[in-house]
């Protein structure tokens, strides 16, 4: 008995105006400002906007550990009038049990948007290509754009503006947070300096991508070897864990390499007098950041964590509205 080869899956009809947030530079400067304004408005009046009324479902798929992202998206989707549908990434096994395009076609016919925390940026792009609904990057190995919307909202709340501020990112400059700060900071017209040990600096391609944005917005980007040079005069000092999710086997080696890039009170003393500190959490006191800095008066970490909800609500509301999927 012969078995016929399966027919090719039908192509998904592109939805006019469909928008996604896969990387930070999916938002141009004007759009980034719109999303931040919307986040501020939603923070001031959390229950006024109901673009997901129905309730319409949003799929939340997590292949990596999560706390803030799951809680803030879940609460935020409910506040927008929608239903947060949690999908266990281990059980769904997207890309292993079923191909990403097939899963995208199925989910896109069931839900109004898809939020996915996963590993490969290419998989996220494939989901967006085939879903027919907005897809939101809830973290990949390459980018963490939702965190950056929350971070920029937090900084703007403190300083009233973003353009012209200087930012020092100290840590793994090749990680998702380093790349997202380069792109989102440049989009906002900020001056972003990344300090990382050898082997963990931003790629030339990422610096060029961010630099092209900065050339249009009046910002700048740079990789700086010395953390003191990066932090000197900075308005915002940012760090992140030295061991990103999925890199746990490298913990011992990384802690040896990153020792000189710990955010201490001494290092922070080189920043501007008004400087604030951000960390996307989870934080490891005594490793990438000292407790007296994380818990100190310059830390905005807890405001930053709260702002994940307001920022992600704005991202979802903006995307479904731009895509013509918002409740009328």
PDB file of C-alpha atoms in Angstrom:
ATOM      1  CA  UNK A   1       0.000   0.000   0.000  1.00  0.00           C
ATOM      2  CA  UNK A   2       1.397   3.383  -0.914  1.00  0.00           C
ATOM      3  CA  UNK A   3       0.844   6.524   1.067  1.00  0.00           C
ATOM      4  CA  UNK A   4       0.407   9.733  -0.826  1.00  0.00           C
ATOM      5  CA  UNK A   5       2.614  12.623   0.173  1.00  0.00           C
ATOM      6  CA  UNK A   6       0.706  15.194   2.236  1.00  0.00           C
ATOM      7  CA  UNK A   7      -0.574  18.192   0.343  1.00  0.00           C
ATOM      8  CA  UNK A   8       1.132  21.445   1.077  1.00  0.00           C
ATOM      9  CA  UNK A   9      -0.638  23.438   3.765  1.00  0.00           C
ATOM     10  CA  UNK A  10      -2.645  26.341   2.393  1.00  0.00           C
ATOM     11  CA  UNK A  11      -0.995  29.685   2.639  1.00  0.00           C
ATOM     12  CA  UNK A  12      -2.374  32.038   5.250  1.00  0.00           C
ATOM     13  CA  UNK A  13      -4.080  35.068   3.745  1.00  0.00           C
ATOM     14  CA  UNK A  14      -2.228  38.116   5.040  1.00  0.00           C
ATOM     15  CA  UNK A  15      -4.431  40.446   7.084  1.00  0.00           C
ATOM     16  CA  UNK A  16      -4.044  44.043   5.863  1.00  0.00           C
ATOM     17  CA  UNK A  17      -2.382  46.140   8.512  1.00  0.00           C
ATOM     18  CA  UNK A  18      -1.501  43.189  10.715  1.00  0.00           C
ATOM     19  CA  UNK A  19       1.164  44.191  13.253  1.00  0.00           C
ATOM     20  CA  UNK A  20       3.439  42.240  15.552  1.00  0.00           C
ATOM     21  CA  UNK A  21       6.025  43.067  18.206  1.00  0.00           C
ATOM     22  CA  UNK A  22       8.868  40.639  17.556  1.00  0.00           C
ATOM     23  CA  UNK A  23      11.813  42.985  18.179  1.00  0.00           C
ATOM     24  CA  UNK A  24      12.162  46.464  19.604  1.00  0.00           C
ATOM     25  CA  UNK A  25      12.629  48.123  16.229  1.00  0.00           C
ATOM     26  CA  UNK A  26       9.242  46.870  15.024  1.00  0.00           C
ATOM     27  CA  UNK A  27       8.082  50.186  16.526  1.00  0.00           C
ATOM     28  CA  UNK A  28       9.395  53.328  14.886  1.00  0.00           C
ATOM     29  CA  UNK A  29      10.020  56.367  17.114  1.00  0.00           C
ATOM     30  CA  UNK A  30       6.509  57.786  16.684  1.00  0.00           C
ATOM     31  CA  UNK A  31       4.903  54.392  17.317  1.00  0.00           C
ATOM     32  CA  UNK A  32       7.069  53.766  20.375  1.00  0.00           C
ATOM     33  CA  UNK A  33       5.916  57.116  21.774  1.00  0.00           C
ATOM     34  CA  UNK A  34       2.277  56.189  21.040  1.00  0.00           C
ATOM     35  CA  UNK A  35       2.635  52.918  22.937  1.00  0.00           C
ATOM     36  CA  UNK A  36       4.304  54.648  25.886  1.00  0.00           C
ATOM     37  CA  UNK A  37       1.580  57.302  25.985  1.00  0.00           C
ATOM     38  CA  UNK A  38      -1.044  54.569  25.913  1.00  0.00           C
ATOM     39  CA  UNK A  39       0.732  52.694  28.718  1.00  0.00           C
ATOM     40  CA  UNK A  40       0.723  55.817  30.860  1.00  0.00           C
ATOM     41  CA  UNK A  41      -2.990  56.336  30.156  1.00  0.00           C
ATOM     42  CA  UNK A  42      -3.814  52.729  30.986  1.00  0.00           C
ATOM     43  CA  UNK A  43      -1.822  52.988  34.209  1.00  0.00           C
ATOM     44  CA  UNK A  44      -3.839  56.058  35.202  1.00  0.00           C
ATOM     45  CA  UNK A  45      -7.175  54.421  34.307  1.00  0.00           C
ATOM     46  CA  UNK A  46      -6.609  50.628  34.332  1.00  0.00           C
ATOM     47  CA  UNK A  47     -10.167  49.568  33.484  1.00  0.00           C
ATOM     48  CA  UNK A  48     -11.258  52.163  30.934  1.00  0.00           C
ATOM     49  CA  UNK A  49     -10.057  50.474  27.708  1.00  0.00           C
ATOM     50  CA  UNK A  50     -11.663  47.171  26.619  1.00  0.00           C
ATOM     51  CA  UNK A  51     -10.252  46.320  23.173  1.00  0.00           C
ATOM     52  CA  UNK A  52     -10.457  42.609  24.062  1.00  0.00           C
ATOM     53  CA  UNK A  53     -14.068  42.762  25.273  1.00  0.00           C
ATOM     54  CA  UNK A  54     -16.112  39.707  24.525  1.00  0.00           C
ATOM     55  CA  UNK A  55     -14.031  38.357  26.166  1.00  0.00           C
ATOM     56  CA  UNK A  56     -11.610  37.622  23.358  1.00  0.00           C
ATOM     57  CA  UNK A  57      -8.888  35.103  24.117  1.00  0.00           C
ATOM     58  CA  UNK A  58      -5.152  35.706  24.007  1.00  0.00           C
ATOM     59  CA  UNK A  59      -2.905  32.647  23.948  1.00  0.00           C
ATOM     60  CA  UNK A  60       0.068  32.873  26.340  1.00  0.00           C
ATOM     61  CA  UNK A  61       2.659  30.205  25.541  1.00  0.00           C
ATOM     62  CA  UNK A  62       5.692  29.836  27.798  1.00  0.00           C
ATOM     63  CA  UNK A  63       8.567  27.586  26.808  1.00  0.00           C
ATOM     64  CA  UNK A  64      10.830  29.222  29.411  1.00  0.00           C
ATOM     65  CA  UNK A  65      10.316  29.909  33.131  1.00  0.00           C
ATOM     66  CA  UNK A  66       8.175  32.932  33.907  1.00  0.00           C
ATOM     67  CA  UNK A  67       6.708  34.867  36.810  1.00  0.00           C
ATOM     68  CA  UNK A  68       6.377  38.587  36.023  1.00  0.00           C
ATOM     69  CA  UNK A  69       5.590  37.993  32.357  1.00  0.00           C
ATOM     70  CA  UNK A  70       2.853  35.448  33.010  1.00  0.00           C
ATOM     71  CA  UNK A  71       1.238  37.396  35.851  1.00  0.00           C
ATOM     72  CA  UNK A  72       1.432  40.790  34.163  1.00  0.00           C
ATOM     73  CA  UNK A  73       0.102  39.527  30.843  1.00  0.00           C
ATOM     74  CA  UNK A  74      -2.646  37.513  32.546  1.00  0.00           C
ATOM     75  CA  UNK A  75      -3.816  40.395  34.697  1.00  0.00           C
ATOM     76  CA  UNK A  76      -3.435  42.871  31.860  1.00  0.00           C
ATOM     77  CA  UNK A  77      -5.428  40.826  29.339  1.00  0.00           C
ATOM     78  CA  UNK A  78      -8.249  40.490  31.882  1.00  0.00           C
ATOM     79  CA  UNK A  79      -8.216  44.257  32.503  1.00  0.00           C
ATOM     80  CA  UNK A  80      -8.531  44.815  28.742  1.00  0.00           C
ATOM     81  CA  UNK A  81     -11.724  42.731  28.777  1.00  0.00           C
ATOM     82  CA  UNK A  82     -10.095  39.589  27.402  1.00  0.00           C
ATOM     83  CA  UNK A  83      -9.469  36.026  28.477  1.00  0.00           C
ATOM     84  CA  UNK A  84      -5.845  34.982  29.106  1.00  0.00           C
ATOM     85  CA  UNK A  85      -5.396  31.402  27.866  1.00  0.00           C
ATOM     86  CA  UNK A  86      -2.289  29.829  29.413  1.00  0.00           C
ATOM     87  CA  UNK A  87      -0.640  27.157  27.249  1.00  0.00           C
ATOM     88  CA  UNK A  88       2.086  25.018  28.823  1.00  0.00           C
ATOM     89  CA  UNK A  89       5.007  25.104  26.427  1.00  0.00           C
ATOM     90  CA  UNK A  90       6.280  21.704  27.583  1.00  0.00           C
ATOM     91  CA  UNK A  91       2.961  20.068  26.721  1.00  0.00           C
ATOM     92  CA  UNK A  92       2.423  21.985  23.493  1.00  0.00           C
ATOM     93  CA  UNK A  93       5.995  21.194  22.357  1.00  0.00           C
ATOM     94  CA  UNK A  94       5.735  23.681  19.507  1.00  0.00           C
ATOM     95  CA  UNK A  95       8.221  22.899  16.790  1.00  0.00           C
ATOM     96  CA  UNK A  96       8.675  19.343  18.027  1.00  0.00           C
ATOM     97  CA  UNK A  97       5.234  17.756  18.208  1.00  0.00           C
ATOM     98  CA  UNK A  98       3.859  20.058  15.487  1.00  0.00           C
ATOM     99  CA  UNK A  99       5.577  22.513  13.208  1.00  0.00           C
ATOM    100  CA  UNK A 100       5.501  26.185  14.137  1.00  0.00           C
ATOM    101  CA  UNK A 101       3.496  27.138  11.005  1.00  0.00           C
ATOM    102  CA  UNK A 102       0.859  24.474  11.746  1.00  0.00           C
ATOM    103  CA  UNK A 103       0.501  25.612  15.357  1.00  0.00           C
ATOM    104  CA  UNK A 104       0.287  29.209  14.182  1.00  0.00           C
ATOM    105  CA  UNK A 105      -2.549  28.403  11.768  1.00  0.00           C
ATOM    106  CA  UNK A 106      -4.476  26.603  14.519  1.00  0.00           C
ATOM    107  CA  UNK A 107      -3.987  29.247  17.215  1.00  0.00           C
ATOM    108  CA  UNK A 108      -4.703  32.069  14.794  1.00  0.00           C
ATOM    109  CA  UNK A 109      -8.184  30.672  14.157  1.00  0.00           C
ATOM    110  CA  UNK A 110      -8.947  30.448  17.891  1.00  0.00           C
ATOM    111  CA  UNK A 111      -7.541  33.563  19.533  1.00  0.00           C
ATOM    112  CA  UNK A 112      -7.163  37.289  18.912  1.00  0.00           C
ATOM    113  CA  UNK A 113      -3.436  37.479  19.722  1.00  0.00           C
ATOM    114  CA  UNK A 114      -0.544  35.207  20.648  1.00  0.00           C
ATOM    115  CA  UNK A 115       2.051  35.913  23.333  1.00  0.00           C
ATOM    116  CA  UNK A 116       5.036  33.564  23.137  1.00  0.00           C
ATOM    117  CA  UNK A 117       8.134  33.225  25.343  1.00  0.00           C
ATOM    118  CA  UNK A 118      10.522  30.908  23.585  1.00  0.00           C
ATOM    119  CA  UNK A 119      14.109  30.403  22.483  1.00  0.00           C
ATOM    120  CA  UNK A 120      14.677  31.086  18.780  1.00  0.00           C
ATOM    121  CA  UNK A 121      13.719  34.383  17.171  1.00  0.00           C
ATOM    122  CA  UNK A 122      13.248  32.546  13.870  1.00  0.00           C
ATOM    123  CA  UNK A 123      10.492  30.421  15.429  1.00  0.00           C
ATOM    124  CA  UNK A 124       8.727  33.547  16.634  1.00  0.00           C
ATOM    125  CA  UNK A 125       8.978  35.037  13.142  1.00  0.00           C
ATOM    126  CA  UNK A 126       7.474  31.846  11.685  1.00  0.00           C
ATOM    127  CA  UNK A 127       4.592  32.073  14.139  1.00  0.00           C
ATOM    128  CA  UNK A 128       3.948  35.661  13.066  1.00  0.00           C
ATOM    129  CA  UNK A 129       4.149  34.780   9.387  1.00  0.00           C
ATOM    130  CA  UNK A 130       1.430  32.136   9.611  1.00  0.00           C
ATOM    131  CA  UNK A 131      -0.860  33.083  12.544  1.00  0.00           C
ATOM    132  CA  UNK A 132      -2.929  35.845  10.951  1.00  0.00           C
ATOM    133  CA  UNK A 133      -3.204  37.585  14.343  1.00  0.00           C
ATOM    134  CA  UNK A 134      -0.748  39.782  16.269  1.00  0.00           C
ATOM    135  CA  UNK A 135       2.184  37.918  17.814  1.00  0.00           C
ATOM    136  CA  UNK A 136       4.043  39.387  20.796  1.00  0.00           C
ATOM    137  CA  UNK A 137       7.588  38.492  21.788  1.00  0.00           C
ATOM    138  CA  UNK A 138       7.439  37.728  25.517  1.00  0.00           C
ATOM    139  CA  UNK A 139      11.206  37.018  25.404  1.00  0.00           C
ATOM    140  CA  UNK A 140      13.460  35.124  23.047  1.00  0.00           C
ATOM    141  CA  UNK A 141      17.185  34.497  23.185  1.00  0.00           C
ATOM    142  CA  UNK A 142      17.612  37.571  20.980  1.00  0.00           C
ATOM    143  CA  UNK A 143      15.197  40.224  22.273  1.00  0.00           C
ATOM    144  CA  UNK A 144      12.923  41.199  25.188  1.00  0.00           C
ATOM    145  CA  UNK A 145      10.890  44.109  23.763  1.00  0.00           C
ATOM    146  CA  UNK A 146       8.047  44.018  26.305  1.00  0.00           C
ATOM    147  CA  UNK A 147      10.551  44.517  29.106  1.00  0.00           C
ATOM    148  CA  UNK A 148      11.941  47.533  27.271  1.00  0.00           C
ATOM    149  CA  UNK A 149       8.532  49.170  26.926  1.00  0.00           C
ATOM    150  CA  UNK A 150       8.183  48.815  30.710  1.00  0.00           C
ATOM    151  CA  UNK A 151      11.719  50.107  31.273  1.00  0.00           C
ATOM    152  CA  UNK A 152      11.231  53.146  29.060  1.00  0.00           C
ATOM    153  CA  UNK A 153       7.903  53.891  30.747  1.00  0.00           C
ATOM    154  CA  UNK A 154       9.638  53.754  34.132  1.00  0.00           C
ATOM    155  CA  UNK A 155      12.466  56.046  33.034  1.00  0.00           C
ATOM    156  CA  UNK A 156      10.057  58.508  31.426  1.00  0.00           C
ATOM    157  CA  UNK A 157       8.007  58.636  34.620  1.00  0.00           C
ATOM    158  CA  UNK A 158      11.134  59.710  36.521  1.00  0.00           C
ATOM    159  CA  UNK A 159      12.691  62.150  34.043  1.00  0.00           C
ATOM    160  CA  UNK A 160       9.672  63.253  32.011  1.00  0.00           C
ATOM    161  CA  UNK A 161      11.503  62.514  28.773  1.00  0.00           C
ATOM    162  CA  UNK A 162      13.736  59.922  27.120  1.00  0.00           C
ATOM    163  CA  UNK A 163      15.541  61.669  24.273  1.00  0.00           C
ATOM    164  CA  UNK A 164      19.008  62.794  25.256  1.00  0.00           C
ATOM    165  CA  UNK A 165      19.288  60.663  28.398  1.00  0.00           C
ATOM    166  CA  UNK A 166      22.344  58.451  28.724  1.00  0.00           C
ATOM    167  CA  UNK A 167      22.047  54.767  29.590  1.00  0.00           C
ATOM    168  CA  UNK A 168      24.743  52.342  30.735  1.00  0.00           C
ATOM    169  CA  UNK A 169      24.021  48.635  30.384  1.00  0.00           C
ATOM    170  CA  UNK A 170      26.538  46.595  32.401  1.00  0.00           C
ATOM    171  CA  UNK A 171      26.661  42.826  31.958  1.00  0.00           C
ATOM    172  CA  UNK A 172      26.101  40.420  29.090  1.00  0.00           C
ATOM    173  CA  UNK A 173      26.004  42.763  26.141  1.00  0.00           C
ATOM    174  CA  UNK A 174      25.211  39.976  23.706  1.00  0.00           C
ATOM    175  CA  UNK A 175      22.083  38.850  25.570  1.00  0.00           C
ATOM    176  CA  UNK A 176      18.486  39.743  24.780  1.00  0.00           C
ATOM    177  CA  UNK A 177      18.409  42.651  27.242  1.00  0.00           C
ATOM    178  CA  UNK A 178      21.605  44.156  25.847  1.00  0.00           C
ATOM    179  CA  UNK A 179      20.271  43.979  22.303  1.00  0.00           C
ATOM    180  CA  UNK A 180      16.852  45.313  23.268  1.00  0.00           C
ATOM    181  CA  UNK A 181      18.369  48.271  25.100  1.00  0.00           C
ATOM    182  CA  UNK A 182      20.436  49.120  22.038  1.00  0.00           C
ATOM    183  CA  UNK A 183      17.426  49.077  19.703  1.00  0.00           C
ATOM    184  CA  UNK A 184      14.770  50.560  21.979  1.00  0.00           C
ATOM    185  CA  UNK A 185      17.107  53.136  23.503  1.00  0.00           C
ATOM    186  CA  UNK A 186      18.219  54.268  20.055  1.00  0.00           C
ATOM    187  CA  UNK A 187      14.583  54.476  18.929  1.00  0.00           C
ATOM    188  CA  UNK A 188      13.871  56.745  21.897  1.00  0.00           C
ATOM    189  CA  UNK A 189      16.819  59.007  21.023  1.00  0.00           C
ATOM    190  CA  UNK A 190      18.876  57.933  24.041  1.00  0.00           C
ATOM    191  CA  UNK A 191      22.654  57.482  24.280  1.00  0.00           C
ATOM    192  CA  UNK A 192      23.233  53.794  25.071  1.00  0.00           C
ATOM    193  CA  UNK A 193      26.604  52.467  26.221  1.00  0.00           C
ATOM    194  CA  UNK A 194      27.032  48.727  26.745  1.00  0.00           C
ATOM    195  CA  UNK A 195      29.892  47.395  28.865  1.00  0.00           C
ATOM    196  CA  UNK A 196      30.593  43.676  28.731  1.00  0.00           C
ATOM    197  CA  UNK A 197      33.590  41.355  29.104  1.00  0.00           C
ATOM    198  CA  UNK A 198      35.337  39.931  26.079  1.00  0.00           C
ATOM    199  CA  UNK A 199      33.199  37.337  24.336  1.00  0.00           C
ATOM    200  CA  UNK A 200      29.933  38.914  25.509  1.00  0.00           C
ATOM    201  CA  UNK A 201      29.953  42.228  23.660  1.00  0.00           C
ATOM    202  CA  UNK A 202      27.204  43.195  21.209  1.00  0.00           C
ATOM    203  CA  UNK A 203      27.793  41.985  17.674  1.00  0.00           C
ATOM    204  CA  UNK A 204      28.887  44.429  15.010  1.00  0.00           C
ATOM    205  CA  UNK A 205      25.596  43.732  13.239  1.00  0.00           C
ATOM    206  CA  UNK A 206      23.564  44.680  16.298  1.00  0.00           C
ATOM    207  CA  UNK A 207      25.577  47.846  16.863  1.00  0.00           C
ATOM    208  CA  UNK A 208      25.109  48.794  13.206  1.00  0.00           C
ATOM    209  CA  UNK A 209      21.364  48.091  13.355  1.00  0.00           C
ATOM    210  CA  UNK A 210      20.968  50.243  16.458  1.00  0.00           C
ATOM    211  CA  UNK A 211      23.375  52.853  15.147  1.00  0.00           C
ATOM    212  CA  UNK A 212      21.292  53.343  12.014  1.00  0.00           C
ATOM    213  CA  UNK A 213      18.268  54.087  14.202  1.00  0.00           C
ATOM    214  CA  UNK A 214      20.254  56.420  16.450  1.00  0.00           C
ATOM    215  CA  UNK A 215      21.445  58.379  13.426  1.00  0.00           C
ATOM    216  CA  UNK A 216      17.815  59.266  12.708  1.00  0.00           C
ATOM    217  CA  UNK A 217      16.722  59.989  16.283  1.00  0.00           C
ATOM    218  CA  UNK A 218      19.735  61.923  17.590  1.00  0.00           C
ATOM    219  CA  UNK A 219      20.784  59.148  19.954  1.00  0.00           C
ATOM    220  CA  UNK A 220      23.946  57.090  19.933  1.00  0.00           C
ATOM    221  CA  UNK A 221      25.146  53.565  20.735  1.00  0.00           C
ATOM    222  CA  UNK A 222      28.545  52.253  21.757  1.00  0.00           C
ATOM    223  CA  UNK A 223      30.266  49.212  23.192  1.00  0.00           C
ATOM    224  CA  UNK A 224      32.619  50.179  26.031  1.00  0.00           C
ATOM    225  CA  UNK A 225      35.107  47.755  27.586  1.00  0.00           C
ATOM    226  CA  UNK A 226      35.469  49.530  30.937  1.00  0.00           C
ATOM    227  CA  UNK A 227      32.290  49.526  33.083  1.00  0.00           C
ATOM    228  CA  UNK A 228      33.442  52.714  34.837  1.00  0.00           C
ATOM    229  CA  UNK A 229      33.650  54.480  31.482  1.00  0.00           C
ATOM    230  CA  UNK A 230      30.180  53.204  30.567  1.00  0.00           C
ATOM    231  CA  UNK A 231      28.581  54.320  33.837  1.00  0.00           C
ATOM    232  CA  UNK A 232      30.319  57.698  34.171  1.00  0.00           C
ATOM    233  CA  UNK A 233      27.697  60.436  33.887  1.00  0.00           C
ATOM    234  CA  UNK A 234      24.899  57.981  33.040  1.00  0.00           C
ATOM    235  CA  UNK A 235      21.317  58.893  33.912  1.00  0.00           C
ATOM    236  CA  UNK A 236      20.175  55.263  33.871  1.00  0.00           C
ATOM    237  CA  UNK A 237      22.250  52.248  34.922  1.00  0.00           C
ATOM    238  CA  UNK A 238      20.932  48.824  33.915  1.00  0.00           C
ATOM    239  CA  UNK A 239      22.080  45.310  34.602  1.00  0.00           C
ATOM    240  CA  UNK A 240      20.738  41.784  34.239  1.00  0.00           C
ATOM    241  CA  UNK A 241      21.615  38.320  35.436  1.00  0.00           C
ATOM    242  CA  UNK A 242      24.895  36.974  34.078  1.00  0.00           C
ATOM    243  CA  UNK A 243      23.254  33.631  33.313  1.00  0.00           C
ATOM    244  CA  UNK A 244      20.254  33.915  31.012  1.00  0.00           C
ATOM    245  CA  UNK A 245      17.599  31.199  30.852  1.00  0.00           C
ATOM    246  CA  UNK A 246      18.926  28.229  28.940  1.00  0.00           C
ATOM    247  CA  UNK A 247      22.566  29.056  29.869  1.00  0.00           C
ATOM    248  CA  UNK A 248      22.538  27.457  33.328  1.00  0.00           C
ATOM    249  CA  UNK A 249      25.288  24.994  32.421  1.00  0.00           C
ATOM    250  CA  UNK A 250      27.608  27.985  31.933  1.00  0.00           C
ATOM    251  CA  UNK A 251      26.999  29.441  35.418  1.00  0.00           C
ATOM    252  CA  UNK A 252      30.400  28.772  36.975  1.00  0.00           C
ATOM    253  CA  UNK A 253      32.368  29.942  33.951  1.00  0.00           C
ATOM    254  CA  UNK A 254      30.256  33.054  33.501  1.00  0.00           C
ATOM    255  CA  UNK A 255      30.567  34.130  37.136  1.00  0.00           C
ATOM    256  CA  UNK A 256      34.356  34.096  36.768  1.00  0.00           C
ATOM    257  CA  UNK A 257      34.262  36.158  33.576  1.00  0.00           C
ATOM    258  CA  UNK A 258      31.666  38.712  34.719  1.00  0.00           C
ATOM    259  CA  UNK A 259      33.154  39.496  38.148  1.00  0.00           C
ATOM    260  CA  UNK A 260      34.417  42.888  37.002  1.00  0.00           C
ATOM    261  CA  UNK A 261      30.975  43.895  35.744  1.00  0.00           C
ATOM    262  CA  UNK A 262      29.078  43.753  39.042  1.00  0.00           C
ATOM    263  CA  UNK A 263      26.885  46.767  39.736  1.00  0.00           C
ATOM    264  CA  UNK A 264      28.207  47.937  43.086  1.00  0.00           C
ATOM    265  CA  UNK A 265      27.741  51.164  45.032  1.00  0.00           C
ATOM    266  CA  UNK A 266      31.280  52.132  44.037  1.00  0.00           C
ATOM    267  CA  UNK A 267      30.542  51.655  40.333  1.00  0.00           C
ATOM    268  CA  UNK A 268      27.245  53.520  40.675  1.00  0.00           C
ATOM    269  CA  UNK A 269      29.078  56.457  42.293  1.00  0.00           C
ATOM    270  CA  UNK A 270      30.438  57.332  38.839  1.00  0.00           C
ATOM    271  CA  UNK A 271      26.920  57.843  37.428  1.00  0.00           C
ATOM    272  CA  UNK A 272      25.077  61.146  37.363  1.00  0.00           C
ATOM    273  CA  UNK A 273      23.845  62.339  40.745  1.00  0.00           C
ATOM    274  CA  UNK A 274      20.250  61.843  39.592  1.00  0.00           C
ATOM    275  CA  UNK A 275      20.923  58.362  38.158  1.00  0.00           C
ATOM    276  CA  UNK A 276      18.432  55.526  38.603  1.00  0.00           C
ATOM    277  CA  UNK A 277      18.968  51.766  38.549  1.00  0.00           C
ATOM    278  CA  UNK A 278      16.988  49.165  36.610  1.00  0.00           C
ATOM    279  CA  UNK A 279      17.062  45.362  36.672  1.00  0.00           C
ATOM    280  CA  UNK A 280      14.505  43.212  34.845  1.00  0.00           C
ATOM    281  CA  UNK A 281      14.620  40.475  37.556  1.00  0.00           C
ATOM    282  CA  UNK A 282      15.161  37.868  38.819  1.00  0.00           C
ATOM    283  CA  UNK A 283      18.157  39.451  40.553  1.00  0.00           C
ATOM    284  CA  UNK A 284      21.006  37.653  42.261  1.00  0.00           C
ATOM    285  CA  UNK A 285      22.288  39.892  45.041  1.00  0.00           C
ATOM    286  CA  UNK A 286      26.065  39.749  45.394  1.00  0.00           C
ATOM    287  CA  UNK A 287      26.552  38.595  41.823  1.00  0.00           C
ATOM    288  CA  UNK A 288      25.510  40.979  39.021  1.00  0.00           C
ATOM    289  CA  UNK A 289      24.223  43.555  41.539  1.00  0.00           C
ATOM    290  CA  UNK A 290      24.876  44.264  45.208  1.00  0.00           C
ATOM    291  CA  UNK A 291      21.951  44.286  47.622  1.00  0.00           C
ATOM    292  CA  UNK A 292      22.611  47.880  48.701  1.00  0.00           C
ATOM    293  CA  UNK A 293      22.153  48.985  45.059  1.00  0.00           C
ATOM    294  CA  UNK A 294      19.133  46.826  44.229  1.00  0.00           C
ATOM    295  CA  UNK A 295      17.372  47.824  47.453  1.00  0.00           C
ATOM    296  CA  UNK A 296      18.810  51.341  47.593  1.00  0.00           C
ATOM    297  CA  UNK A 297      17.210  54.750  47.036  1.00  0.00           C
ATOM    298  CA  UNK A 298      18.183  54.937  43.353  1.00  0.00           C
ATOM    299  CA  UNK A 299      16.521  51.638  42.480  1.00  0.00           C
ATOM    300  CA  UNK A 300      13.345  51.790  40.376  1.00  0.00           C
ATOM    301  CA  UNK A 301      13.223  48.004  40.055  1.00  0.00           C
ATOM    302  CA  UNK A 302       9.847  47.537  41.713  1.00  0.00           C
ATOM    303  CA  UNK A 303       8.205  50.316  39.678  1.00  0.00           C
ATOM    304  CA  UNK A 304       9.749  48.658  36.635  1.00  0.00           C
ATOM    305  CA  UNK A 305       8.229  45.289  37.589  1.00  0.00           C
ATOM    306  CA  UNK A 306       4.791  46.836  38.079  1.00  0.00           C
ATOM    307  CA  UNK A 307       5.047  48.642  34.767  1.00  0.00           C
ATOM    308  CA  UNK A 308       5.287  45.351  32.899  1.00  0.00           C
ATOM    309  CA  UNK A 309       1.493  45.094  33.195  1.00  0.00           C
ATOM    310  CA  UNK A 310       0.755  48.611  31.950  1.00  0.00           C
ATOM    311  CA  UNK A 311       3.327  48.349  29.158  1.00  0.00           C
ATOM    312  CA  UNK A 312       2.095  44.990  27.878  1.00  0.00           C
ATOM    313  CA  UNK A 313      -1.519  46.125  28.022  1.00  0.00           C
ATOM    314  CA  UNK A 314      -0.521  49.028  25.811  1.00  0.00           C
ATOM    315  CA  UNK A 315       1.338  46.736  23.405  1.00  0.00           C
ATOM    316  CA  UNK A 316      -1.658  44.424  23.059  1.00  0.00           C
ATOM    317  CA  UNK A 317      -4.216  47.223  22.777  1.00  0.00           C
ATOM    318  CA  UNK A 318      -2.079  49.021  20.186  1.00  0.00           C
ATOM    319  CA  UNK A 319      -1.451  45.893  18.115  1.00  0.00           C
ATOM    320  CA  UNK A 320      -5.055  44.643  18.004  1.00  0.00           C
ATOM    321  CA  UNK A 321      -6.295  48.149  17.203  1.00  0.00           C
ATOM    322  CA  UNK A 322      -3.748  48.672  14.419  1.00  0.00           C
ATOM    323  CA  UNK A 323      -4.571  45.190  13.098  1.00  0.00           C
ATOM    324  CA  UNK A 324      -8.307  45.914  12.961  1.00  0.00           C
ATOM    325  CA  UNK A 325      -9.126  43.332  15.622  1.00  0.00           C
ATOM    326  CA  UNK A 326     -10.150  45.523  18.554  1.00  0.00           C
ATOM    327  CA  UNK A 327     -13.669  45.311  19.950  1.00  0.00           C
ATOM    328  CA  UNK A 328     -15.743  48.239  18.757  1.00  0.00           C
TER     329      UNK A 328
END
